Amino acid sequence: DVKVTQSSRYLVKRTGEKVFLECVQDMDHENMFWYRQDPGLGLRLIYFSYDVKMKEKGDIPEGYSVSREKKERFSLILESASTNQTSMYLCASRQGGRVNEQYFGPGTRLTVT
Amino acid sequence: EDKVVQSPLSLVVHEGDTVTLNCSYEVTNFRSLLWYKQEKKAPTFLFMLTSSGIEKKSGRLSSILDKKELSSILNITATQTGDSAIYLCAVGGGTSYGKLTFGQGTILTVHP
């Protein structure tokens, strides 16, 4: 069974803080993704990574950065958290190739006050 | 820009009813359409439909892809309270392998 884990289920941070969200997958997947999920908007892609040290912007990258130093780990960084980044953050991974489903972690609910 | 639209946005039914959820898409270089079920935590994979596999069925759930109409439906027969969830439709395409575009989701509530 594919397992994707995220470092925290719930996180509360203050405006201006630097926030790190960690994601680890145990299936040697090439591709990893970070989404945020907001009511009525569905899942929106922030960043994704094809392989180690490779990253590409998704649809809403502003205010975020990522790091992938090891294949199994993909980190999302909020350089200076703002209240509009309060959201559910979901990490996913998939095997490389033309057509493969993504497997999701349990999510981190981040509140920025 | 790729776009996925789901309807209805929410639905309330009683146990035993049959429901049909809709998903329409506009995407460059379509590769796949996926359905996920999300309860209180991570979305879990239900089906993937492609040009070579336009119909899938698992128990009371089934899904069909209509490539001509650029849409898909997810049917759930004899609904149960455990079917209450958000159902997400996502489409893979464009120039980047693996990237999915998600719809807003349909919130299904099944009352006893």
PDB file of C-alpha atoms in Angstrom:
ATOM      1  CA  ASP A   1       0.000   0.000   0.000  1.00  0.00           C
ATOM      2  CA  VAL A   2       1.185   3.464  -0.885  1.00  0.00           C
ATOM      3  CA  LYS A   3       1.707   5.624   2.122  1.00  0.00           C
ATOM      4  CA  VAL A   4       1.970   9.404   2.021  1.00  0.00           C
ATOM      5  CA  THR A   5       2.469  11.112   5.344  1.00  0.00           C
ATOM      6  CA  GLN A   6       2.434  14.762   6.302  1.00  0.00           C
ATOM      7  CA  SER A   7       4.255  16.173   9.282  1.00  0.00           C
ATOM      8  CA  SER A   8       1.277  17.762  11.036  1.00  0.00           C
ATOM      9  CA  ARG A   9      -2.500  17.372  10.905  1.00  0.00           C
ATOM     10  CA  TYR A  10      -3.143  20.779  12.457  1.00  0.00           C
ATOM     11  CA  LEU A  11      -0.903  23.822  12.630  1.00  0.00           C
ATOM     12  CA  VAL A  12      -1.458  27.339  13.959  1.00  0.00           C
ATOM     13  CA  LYS A  13       1.020  30.060  13.011  1.00  0.00           C
ATOM     14  CA  ARG A  14       1.229  33.812  13.300  1.00  0.00           C
ATOM     15  CA  THR A  15       1.312  36.262  10.413  1.00  0.00           C
ATOM     16  CA  GLY A  16       4.863  36.742   9.160  1.00  0.00           C
ATOM     17  CA  GLU A  17       6.205  33.443  10.438  1.00  0.00           C
ATOM     18  CA  LYS A  18       8.092  31.069   8.165  1.00  0.00           C
ATOM     19  CA  VAL A  19       6.204  27.787   7.901  1.00  0.00           C
ATOM     20  CA  PHE A  20       7.471  24.399   6.772  1.00  0.00           C
ATOM     21  CA  LEU A  21       5.104  21.618   5.722  1.00  0.00           C
ATOM     22  CA  GLU A  22       6.713  18.237   5.178  1.00  0.00           C
ATOM     23  CA  CYS A  23       5.528  15.346   3.037  1.00  0.00           C
ATOM     24  CA  VAL A  24       7.067  11.875   2.832  1.00  0.00           C
ATOM     25  CA  GLN A  25       6.114   8.991   0.536  1.00  0.00           C
ATOM     26  CA  ASP A  26       7.378   5.434   0.823  1.00  0.00           C
ATOM     27  CA  MET A  27       6.782   4.080  -2.705  1.00  0.00           C
ATOM     28  CA  ASP A  28       9.755   5.503  -4.575  1.00  0.00           C
ATOM     29  CA  HIS A  29       7.463   7.742  -6.649  1.00  0.00           C
ATOM     30  CA  GLU A  30       9.084  10.193  -9.020  1.00  0.00           C
ATOM     31  CA  ASN A  31       6.397  12.860  -8.941  1.00  0.00           C
ATOM     32  CA  MET A  32       5.156  14.804  -5.930  1.00  0.00           C
ATOM     33  CA  PHE A  33       2.611  17.603  -5.601  1.00  0.00           C
ATOM     34  CA  TRP A  34       1.377  20.223  -3.163  1.00  0.00           C
ATOM     35  CA  TYR A  35      -2.231  21.428  -3.288  1.00  0.00           C
ATOM     36  CA  ARG A  36      -4.373  23.668  -1.190  1.00  0.00           C
ATOM     37  CA  GLN A  37      -8.068  22.978  -0.741  1.00  0.00           C
ATOM     38  CA  ASP A  38     -10.592  25.695  -0.004  1.00  0.00           C
ATOM     39  CA  PRO A  39     -14.406  25.402   0.135  1.00  0.00           C
ATOM     40  CA  GLY A  40     -15.981  25.947  -3.266  1.00  0.00           C
ATOM     41  CA  LEU A  41     -12.613  26.067  -5.033  1.00  0.00           C
ATOM     42  CA  GLY A  42     -11.587  22.422  -5.005  1.00  0.00           C
ATOM     43  CA  LEU A  43      -7.918  21.472  -5.022  1.00  0.00           C
ATOM     44  CA  ARG A  44      -5.531  23.963  -6.542  1.00  0.00           C
ATOM     45  CA  LEU A  45      -1.979  23.035  -7.454  1.00  0.00           C
ATOM     46  CA  ILE A  46       0.746  25.093  -5.781  1.00  0.00           C
ATOM     47  CA  TYR A  47       3.942  23.348  -6.922  1.00  0.00           C
ATOM     48  CA  PHE A  48       5.001  19.978  -8.216  1.00  0.00           C
ATOM     49  CA  SER A  49       8.221  18.077  -8.679  1.00  0.00           C
ATOM     50  CA  TYR A  50       9.135  15.566 -11.370  1.00  0.00           C
ATOM     51  CA  ASP A  51      12.187  14.255  -9.602  1.00  0.00           C
ATOM     52  CA  VAL A  52      14.785  15.116  -7.016  1.00  0.00           C
ATOM     53  CA  LYS A  53      15.784  18.790  -7.115  1.00  0.00           C
ATOM     54  CA  MET A  54      13.290  19.456  -9.912  1.00  0.00           C
ATOM     55  CA  LYS A  55      10.285  21.679  -9.339  1.00  0.00           C
ATOM     56  CA  GLU A  56       7.672  23.477 -11.368  1.00  0.00           C
ATOM     57  CA  LYS A  57       5.121  26.098 -10.485  1.00  0.00           C
ATOM     58  CA  GLY A  58       1.516  25.093 -10.393  1.00  0.00           C
ATOM     59  CA  ASP A  59      -1.477  27.384 -10.700  1.00  0.00           C
ATOM     60  CA  ILE A  60      -1.043  29.392  -7.481  1.00  0.00           C
ATOM     61  CA  PRO A  61       2.667  29.490  -6.513  1.00  0.00           C
ATOM     62  CA  GLU A  62       2.735  33.036  -5.165  1.00  0.00           C
ATOM     63  CA  GLY A  63       3.842  33.189  -1.542  1.00  0.00           C
ATOM     64  CA  TYR A  64       5.149  29.610  -1.555  1.00  0.00           C
ATOM     65  CA  SER A  65       8.371  27.793  -2.321  1.00  0.00           C
ATOM     66  CA  VAL A  66       9.318  24.113  -2.293  1.00  0.00           C
ATOM     67  CA  SER A  67      12.293  21.883  -1.738  1.00  0.00           C
ATOM     68  CA  ARG A  68      12.995  18.335  -2.847  1.00  0.00           C
ATOM     69  CA  GLU A  69      16.444  17.227  -1.781  1.00  0.00           C
ATOM     70  CA  LYS A  70      15.532  13.538  -1.473  1.00  0.00           C
ATOM     71  CA  LYS A  71      13.195  11.488  -3.617  1.00  0.00           C
ATOM     72  CA  GLU A  72      10.836  10.582  -0.802  1.00  0.00           C
ATOM     73  CA  ARG A  73      10.472  14.048   0.720  1.00  0.00           C
ATOM     74  CA  PHE A  74       8.804  17.182  -0.636  1.00  0.00           C
ATOM     75  CA  SER A  75       8.604  20.298   1.506  1.00  0.00           C
ATOM     76  CA  LEU A  76       6.327  23.295   1.114  1.00  0.00           C
ATOM     77  CA  ILE A  77       7.577  26.573   2.560  1.00  0.00           C
ATOM     78  CA  LEU A  78       5.551  29.654   3.336  1.00  0.00           C
ATOM     79  CA  GLU A  79       8.232  32.333   3.509  1.00  0.00           C
ATOM     80  CA  SER A  80       6.075  34.820   5.420  1.00  0.00           C
ATOM     81  CA  ALA A  81       2.695  33.399   6.358  1.00  0.00           C
ATOM     82  CA  SER A  82      -0.377  35.513   5.747  1.00  0.00           C
ATOM     83  CA  THR A  83      -3.993  35.052   6.815  1.00  0.00           C
ATOM     84  CA  ASN A  84      -5.066  34.272   3.244  1.00  0.00           C
ATOM     85  CA  GLN A  85      -2.868  31.181   3.396  1.00  0.00           C
ATOM     86  CA  THR A  86      -5.149  29.659   5.995  1.00  0.00           C
ATOM     87  CA  SER A  87      -6.240  26.476   4.263  1.00  0.00           C
ATOM     88  CA  MET A  88      -6.043  22.685   4.064  1.00  0.00           C
ATOM     89  CA  TYR A  89      -2.777  21.614   2.424  1.00  0.00           C
ATOM     90  CA  LEU A  90      -2.625  18.248   0.682  1.00  0.00           C
ATOM     91  CA  CYS A  91       0.453  16.461  -0.575  1.00  0.00           C
ATOM     92  CA  ALA A  92       0.303  13.766  -3.256  1.00  0.00           C
ATOM     93  CA  SER A  93       2.679  11.469  -5.084  1.00  0.00           C
ATOM     94  CA  ARG A  94       2.556   9.292  -8.183  1.00  0.00           C
ATOM     95  CA  GLN A  95       4.676   6.928 -10.168  1.00  0.00           C
ATOM     96  CA  GLY A  96       6.173   8.597 -13.245  1.00  0.00           C
ATOM     97  CA  GLY A  97       4.597   7.750 -16.581  1.00  0.00           C
ATOM     98  CA  ARG A  98       1.805   8.847 -18.847  1.00  0.00           C
ATOM     99  CA  VAL A  99      -1.203   7.779 -16.866  1.00  0.00           C
ATOM    100  CA  ASN A 100      -1.078   7.072 -13.169  1.00  0.00           C
ATOM    101  CA  GLU A 101      -3.250   8.118 -10.276  1.00  0.00           C
ATOM    102  CA  GLN A 102      -2.026  10.365  -7.511  1.00  0.00           C
ATOM    103  CA  TYR A 103      -2.000   9.189  -3.904  1.00  0.00           C
ATOM    104  CA  PHE A 104      -2.759  11.726  -1.212  1.00  0.00           C
ATOM    105  CA  GLY A 105      -1.572  12.339   2.307  1.00  0.00           C
ATOM    106  CA  PRO A 106      -4.018  13.101   5.149  1.00  0.00           C
ATOM    107  CA  GLY A 107      -3.612  16.861   4.848  1.00  0.00           C
ATOM    108  CA  THR A 108      -2.446  19.661   7.127  1.00  0.00           C
ATOM    109  CA  ARG A 109      -4.979  22.206   8.254  1.00  0.00           C
ATOM    110  CA  LEU A 110      -3.031  25.434   8.635  1.00  0.00           C
ATOM    111  CA  THR A 111      -4.462  28.435  10.426  1.00  0.00           C
ATOM    112  CA  VAL A 112      -2.591  31.731  10.213  1.00  0.00           C
ATOM    113  CA  THR A 113      -3.649  34.290  12.809  1.00  0.00           C
TER     114      THR A 113
ATOM    115  CA  GLU B   1      -6.087  27.225 -19.268  1.00  0.00           C
ATOM    116  CA  ASP B   2      -7.392  23.798 -18.285  1.00  0.00           C
ATOM    117  CA  LYS B   3     -10.807  23.778 -16.636  1.00  0.00           C
ATOM    118  CA  VAL B   4     -12.925  21.179 -14.835  1.00  0.00           C
ATOM    119  CA  VAL B   5     -16.489  21.890 -13.707  1.00  0.00           C
ATOM    120  CA  GLN B   6     -18.552  19.593 -11.502  1.00  0.00           C
ATOM    121  CA  SER B   7     -22.262  19.620 -10.908  1.00  0.00           C
ATOM    122  CA  PRO B   8     -24.178  19.739  -8.753  1.00  0.00           C
ATOM    123  CA  LEU B   9     -22.021  21.365  -6.084  1.00  0.00           C
ATOM    124  CA  SER B  10     -24.034  19.655  -3.378  1.00  0.00           C
ATOM    125  CA  LEU B  11     -26.664  16.974  -3.201  1.00  0.00           C
ATOM    126  CA  VAL B  12     -28.793  15.575  -0.390  1.00  0.00           C
ATOM    127  CA  VAL B  13     -30.472  12.194  -0.822  1.00  0.00           C
ATOM    128  CA  HIS B  14     -31.891   9.370   1.263  1.00  0.00           C
ATOM    129  CA  GLU B  15     -30.470   5.909   1.624  1.00  0.00           C
ATOM    130  CA  GLY B  16     -31.373   3.715  -1.305  1.00  0.00           C
ATOM    131  CA  ASP B  17     -31.529   6.542  -3.827  1.00  0.00           C
ATOM    132  CA  THR B  18     -29.418   6.543  -6.996  1.00  0.00           C
ATOM    133  CA  VAL B  19     -27.290   9.597  -7.703  1.00  0.00           C
ATOM    134  CA  THR B  20     -25.463  10.868 -10.762  1.00  0.00           C
ATOM    135  CA  LEU B  21     -22.575  13.281 -10.442  1.00  0.00           C
ATOM    136  CA  ASN B  22     -21.345  15.222 -13.447  1.00  0.00           C
ATOM    137  CA  CYS B  23     -17.950  16.422 -14.551  1.00  0.00           C
ATOM    138  CA  SER B  24     -17.154  18.423 -17.672  1.00  0.00           C
ATOM    139  CA  TYR B  25     -13.715  19.509 -18.794  1.00  0.00           C
ATOM    140  CA  GLU B  26     -11.694  21.615 -21.176  1.00  0.00           C
ATOM    141  CA  VAL B  27      -8.116  20.462 -21.300  1.00  0.00           C
ATOM    142  CA  THR B  28      -5.310  20.424 -23.809  1.00  0.00           C
ATOM    143  CA  ASN B  29      -4.056  16.976 -24.813  1.00  0.00           C
ATOM    144  CA  PHE B  30      -6.444  14.971 -22.651  1.00  0.00           C
ATOM    145  CA  ARG B  31      -4.862  11.895 -21.069  1.00  0.00           C
ATOM    146  CA  SER B  32      -7.080  10.757 -18.218  1.00  0.00           C
ATOM    147  CA  LEU B  33     -10.044  11.604 -16.021  1.00  0.00           C
ATOM    148  CA  LEU B  34      -9.987  10.521 -12.389  1.00  0.00           C
ATOM    149  CA  TRP B  35     -12.610  10.320  -9.675  1.00  0.00           C
ATOM    150  CA  TYR B  36     -11.722  10.581  -5.983  1.00  0.00           C
ATOM    151  CA  LYS B  37     -13.783  10.262  -2.805  1.00  0.00           C
ATOM    152  CA  GLN B  38     -12.874  12.481   0.134  1.00  0.00           C
ATOM    153  CA  GLU B  39     -14.304  11.902   3.565  1.00  0.00           C
ATOM    154  CA  LYS B  40     -12.726  13.638   6.516  1.00  0.00           C
ATOM    155  CA  LYS B  41      -9.165  13.390   5.315  1.00  0.00           C
ATOM    156  CA  ALA B  42      -7.182  12.340   2.238  1.00  0.00           C
ATOM    157  CA  PRO B  43      -8.934  11.901  -1.105  1.00  0.00           C
ATOM    158  CA  THR B  44      -9.001   8.221  -2.024  1.00  0.00           C
ATOM    159  CA  PHE B  45      -8.828   7.066  -5.613  1.00  0.00           C
ATOM    160  CA  LEU B  46     -11.969   5.581  -7.179  1.00  0.00           C
ATOM    161  CA  PHE B  47     -11.578   5.338 -10.942  1.00  0.00           C
ATOM    162  CA  MET B  48      -9.401   6.411 -13.810  1.00  0.00           C
ATOM    163  CA  LEU B  49     -10.854   6.693 -17.318  1.00  0.00           C
ATOM    164  CA  THR B  50      -8.803   7.054 -20.461  1.00  0.00           C
ATOM    165  CA  SER B  51      -9.303   6.835 -24.194  1.00  0.00           C
ATOM    166  CA  SER B  52      -8.769   3.087 -23.928  1.00  0.00           C
ATOM    167  CA  GLY B  53     -10.951   2.588 -20.863  1.00  0.00           C
ATOM    168  CA  ILE B  54     -14.062   4.708 -20.953  1.00  0.00           C
ATOM    169  CA  GLU B  55     -16.211   2.750 -18.522  1.00  0.00           C
ATOM    170  CA  LYS B  56     -15.390   1.485 -15.039  1.00  0.00           C
ATOM    171  CA  LYS B  57     -17.469  -0.230 -12.366  1.00  0.00           C
ATOM    172  CA  SER B  58     -16.838  -1.227  -8.790  1.00  0.00           C
ATOM    173  CA  GLY B  59     -19.721  -2.488  -6.724  1.00  0.00           C
ATOM    174  CA  ARG B  60     -22.413   0.186  -6.569  1.00  0.00           C
ATOM    175  CA  LEU B  61     -20.210   2.797  -8.226  1.00  0.00           C
ATOM    176  CA  SER B  62     -19.724   3.198 -11.943  1.00  0.00           C
ATOM    177  CA  SER B  63     -18.334   5.850 -14.213  1.00  0.00           C
ATOM    178  CA  ILE B  64     -18.414   6.621 -17.916  1.00  0.00           C
ATOM    179  CA  LEU B  65     -16.282   8.936 -20.001  1.00  0.00           C
ATOM    180  CA  ASP B  66     -17.825  10.706 -22.980  1.00  0.00           C
ATOM    181  CA  LYS B  67     -14.917  12.015 -25.027  1.00  0.00           C
ATOM    182  CA  LYS B  68     -17.200  13.566 -27.595  1.00  0.00           C
ATOM    183  CA  GLU B  69     -19.048  15.629 -24.997  1.00  0.00           C
ATOM    184  CA  LEU B  70     -15.875  16.154 -22.894  1.00  0.00           C
ATOM    185  CA  SER B  71     -17.609  14.927 -19.783  1.00  0.00           C
ATOM    186  CA  SER B  72     -17.953  12.089 -17.330  1.00  0.00           C
ATOM    187  CA  ILE B  73     -20.579  10.855 -14.923  1.00  0.00           C
ATOM    188  CA  LEU B  74     -20.217   8.995 -11.656  1.00  0.00           C
ATOM    189  CA  ASN B  75     -23.199   6.885 -10.683  1.00  0.00           C
ATOM    190  CA  ILE B  76     -23.862   5.549  -7.223  1.00  0.00           C
ATOM    191  CA  THR B  77     -26.769   3.143  -6.855  1.00  0.00           C
ATOM    192  CA  ALA B  78     -28.515   2.144  -3.612  1.00  0.00           C
ATOM    193  CA  THR B  79     -26.729   4.883  -1.698  1.00  0.00           C
ATOM    194  CA  GLN B  80     -25.689   4.352   1.921  1.00  0.00           C
ATOM    195  CA  THR B  81     -24.784   6.826   4.650  1.00  0.00           C
ATOM    196  CA  GLY B  82     -21.162   5.777   4.173  1.00  0.00           C
ATOM    197  CA  ASP B  83     -21.267   7.283   0.686  1.00  0.00           C
ATOM    198  CA  SER B  84     -21.517  10.750   2.229  1.00  0.00           C
ATOM    199  CA  ALA B  85     -18.371  12.542   1.093  1.00  0.00           C
ATOM    200  CA  ILE B  86     -16.941  15.060  -1.314  1.00  0.00           C
ATOM    201  CA  TYR B  87     -16.499  13.560  -4.772  1.00  0.00           C
ATOM    202  CA  LEU B  88     -13.686  15.093  -6.773  1.00  0.00           C
ATOM    203  CA  CYS B  89     -13.185  14.925 -10.509  1.00  0.00           C
ATOM    204  CA  ALA B  90      -9.716  15.590 -11.946  1.00  0.00           C
ATOM    205  CA  VAL B  91      -8.358  15.630 -15.455  1.00  0.00           C
ATOM    206  CA  GLY B  92      -4.803  14.958 -16.586  1.00  0.00           C
ATOM    207  CA  GLY B  93      -3.567  16.583 -19.763  1.00  0.00           C
ATOM    208  CA  GLY B  94      -1.615  19.519 -21.046  1.00  0.00           C
ATOM    209  CA  THR B  95       2.092  19.505 -21.527  1.00  0.00           C
ATOM    210  CA  SER B  96       3.122  18.307 -18.072  1.00  0.00           C
ATOM    211  CA  TYR B  97       2.834  14.636 -17.317  1.00  0.00           C
ATOM    212  CA  GLY B  98       1.151  13.870 -14.046  1.00  0.00           C
ATOM    213  CA  LYS B  99      -0.374  17.258 -13.420  1.00  0.00           C
ATOM    214  CA  LEU B 100      -4.094  17.107 -12.585  1.00  0.00           C
ATOM    215  CA  THR B 101      -6.682  19.847 -12.745  1.00  0.00           C
ATOM    216  CA  PHE B 102      -9.469  19.384 -10.191  1.00  0.00           C
ATOM    217  CA  GLY B 103     -13.076  20.472 -10.212  1.00  0.00           C
ATOM    218  CA  GLN B 104     -14.722  22.136  -7.223  1.00  0.00           C
ATOM    219  CA  GLY B 105     -16.091  18.869  -5.942  1.00  0.00           C
ATOM    220  CA  THR B 106     -19.632  17.647  -5.238  1.00  0.00           C
ATOM    221  CA  ILE B 107     -20.677  17.336  -1.604  1.00  0.00           C
ATOM    222  CA  LEU B 108     -22.959  14.319  -1.274  1.00  0.00           C
ATOM    223  CA  THR B 109     -24.983  13.847   1.889  1.00  0.00           C
ATOM    224  CA  VAL B 110     -26.932  10.611   2.340  1.00  0.00           C
ATOM    225  CA  HIS B 111     -29.549  10.636   5.086  1.00  0.00           C
ATOM    226  CA  PRO B 112     -30.776   7.424   6.729  1.00  0.00           C
TER     227      PRO B 112
END
